[in-house]
Amino acid sequence: MTGLHQSASRASLFGFFEIMSFAVFMIVLSRVHLRLPVIVTAFLGAALAVMSSLLIASGATSFIWLWACAIVFGLAEALLGRSFVCAAAASDNPDRIYAIANGGGQLVLVAVIDAIPYATQVFGALGVFVGLAGIVICLAPCMLTLRHVPMAPPPSRRGGTVSFTPGAIALLCIWVGSSLGSSIIWSFAETVGRSLNLSANYIVLLSTLCILSSVGVSFLFGGLADRLRRDVFLTLTLLGVGVGGLLACSAGNAWVYTTGVVIYWNCSMLSYAWLLGSAATLDHTGRVGTFCGGMDRMGYALGAPIGGLIVDHASFTTLGVAGFIACVISMPIGLPILFREIRQHQHEDMVRSKIVQATPV
């Protein structure tokens, strides 16, 4: 945004339009039945991401032009997100797929951060957008594996909209609450660290180590997905997100802050994968996961301004308490409803599988 001579407020609006576009289009895509294979929507999303990035890199400074590009980029992310969610939802073990994919995504993120400076050296201040386009192009061949994903069957009722069963509503409330609490906490985690007189190098090193540890933890628990009890594991990781954030925000020394950040990072990665897996268990077409994913981004977008108000008018401890409450407030009621419906769906899937196996070809 500096290369486009945009003010901080206009730059923040660019991010707002991108995130809200992503969230809104994810919700829209969950409400319609696309008669397109997952691989088609994935490559369409990649093409739109490349196009919008290059349009921004062209150097046009009109804020309407930039916000339009942000909306297109959000649509691209939604198409890619829908493809990812639906592909994993159709697998036999979505928890494992989501956990391993999220861990691998962190490796890609680190590679992106490392590669962007080279793009700016070659193409100038706007090279970051050229670099984004180049990275999407380089990763696009990986999406060829999505050709094996079966087409989702046409909905038999409600015109293809998300089925708002009690379990789906409970999952949505838990998911949005966790996302809202995470945003409240994490948006000002660096500020909390600086208030403890921690150096910028230490904070960056801690974040890097947390990324690496979350990758290893995601791979480990992804491999053990079929041996873990969902009700215990999801409950503990959701609590870990709130507890980690509370420790980090109320820390009085570097050790407590570091412990809180490590717990937060690893639990947030794992809980997100198992929330996606829970959505896949409720709906193998991926519509519930897509809808909840869009609402998740909206919750995360709202968390930062709420956290800002708390920091301006209260303390960091209050910030951690607010984030913790947002993370756990819906769990006592929502989790029992969710797990009861998941067990019902798993029983139905098992019965259906036995019927298919017993049916002569």
Short mmCIF file of N, CA, C and O in Angstrom, two decimals, residues 120 145 183 194 200 225 285 318 359:
data_model
loop_
_atom_site.label_atom_id
_atom_site.label_comp_id
_atom_site.label_asym_id
_atom_site.label_seq_id
_atom_site.Cartn_x
_atom_site.Cartn_y
_atom_site.Cartn_z
N THR A 120 9.98 -7.67 -4.18
CA THR A 120 10.04 -6.20 -4.07
C THR A 120 11.38 -5.67 -4.56
O THR A 120 11.46 -4.56 -5.08
N THR A 145 -4.56 -32.60 -7.95
CA THR A 145 -4.98 -33.75 -7.15
C THR A 145 -6.47 -33.69 -6.83
O THR A 145 -7.07 -34.71 -6.48
N SER A 183 -9.23 -13.40 17.86
CA SER A 183 -8.90 -12.11 17.28
C SER A 183 -8.70 -11.05 18.36
O SER A 183 -7.79 -10.22 18.28
N ARG A 194 5.58 -6.18 24.04
CA ARG A 194 6.40 -4.97 24.16
C ARG A 194 6.22 -4.31 25.52
O ARG A 194 7.15 -3.71 26.06
N ALA A 200 11.88 -6.87 20.00
CA ALA A 200 11.19 -7.25 18.77
C ALA A 200 11.75 -8.56 18.23
O ALA A 200 11.01 -9.40 17.71
N ALA A 225 -5.38 -39.06 14.09
CA ALA A 225 -6.76 -38.56 14.11
C ALA A 225 -7.78 -39.64 14.41
O ALA A 225 -8.74 -39.42 15.16
N THR A 285 -21.00 -32.86 2.12
CA THR A 285 -20.90 -32.03 0.92
C THR A 285 -20.02 -30.81 1.14
O THR A 285 -19.62 -30.15 0.18
N THR A 318 -7.82 -7.44 31.19
CA THR A 318 -9.22 -7.41 30.76
C THR A 318 -9.35 -7.92 29.33
O THR A 318 -10.31 -8.61 28.99
N THR A 359 -24.91 -55.19 -0.13
CA THR A 359 -25.69 -55.20 -1.37
C THR A 359 -24.89 -55.85 -2.47
O THR A 359 -23.78 -55.42 -2.77
#
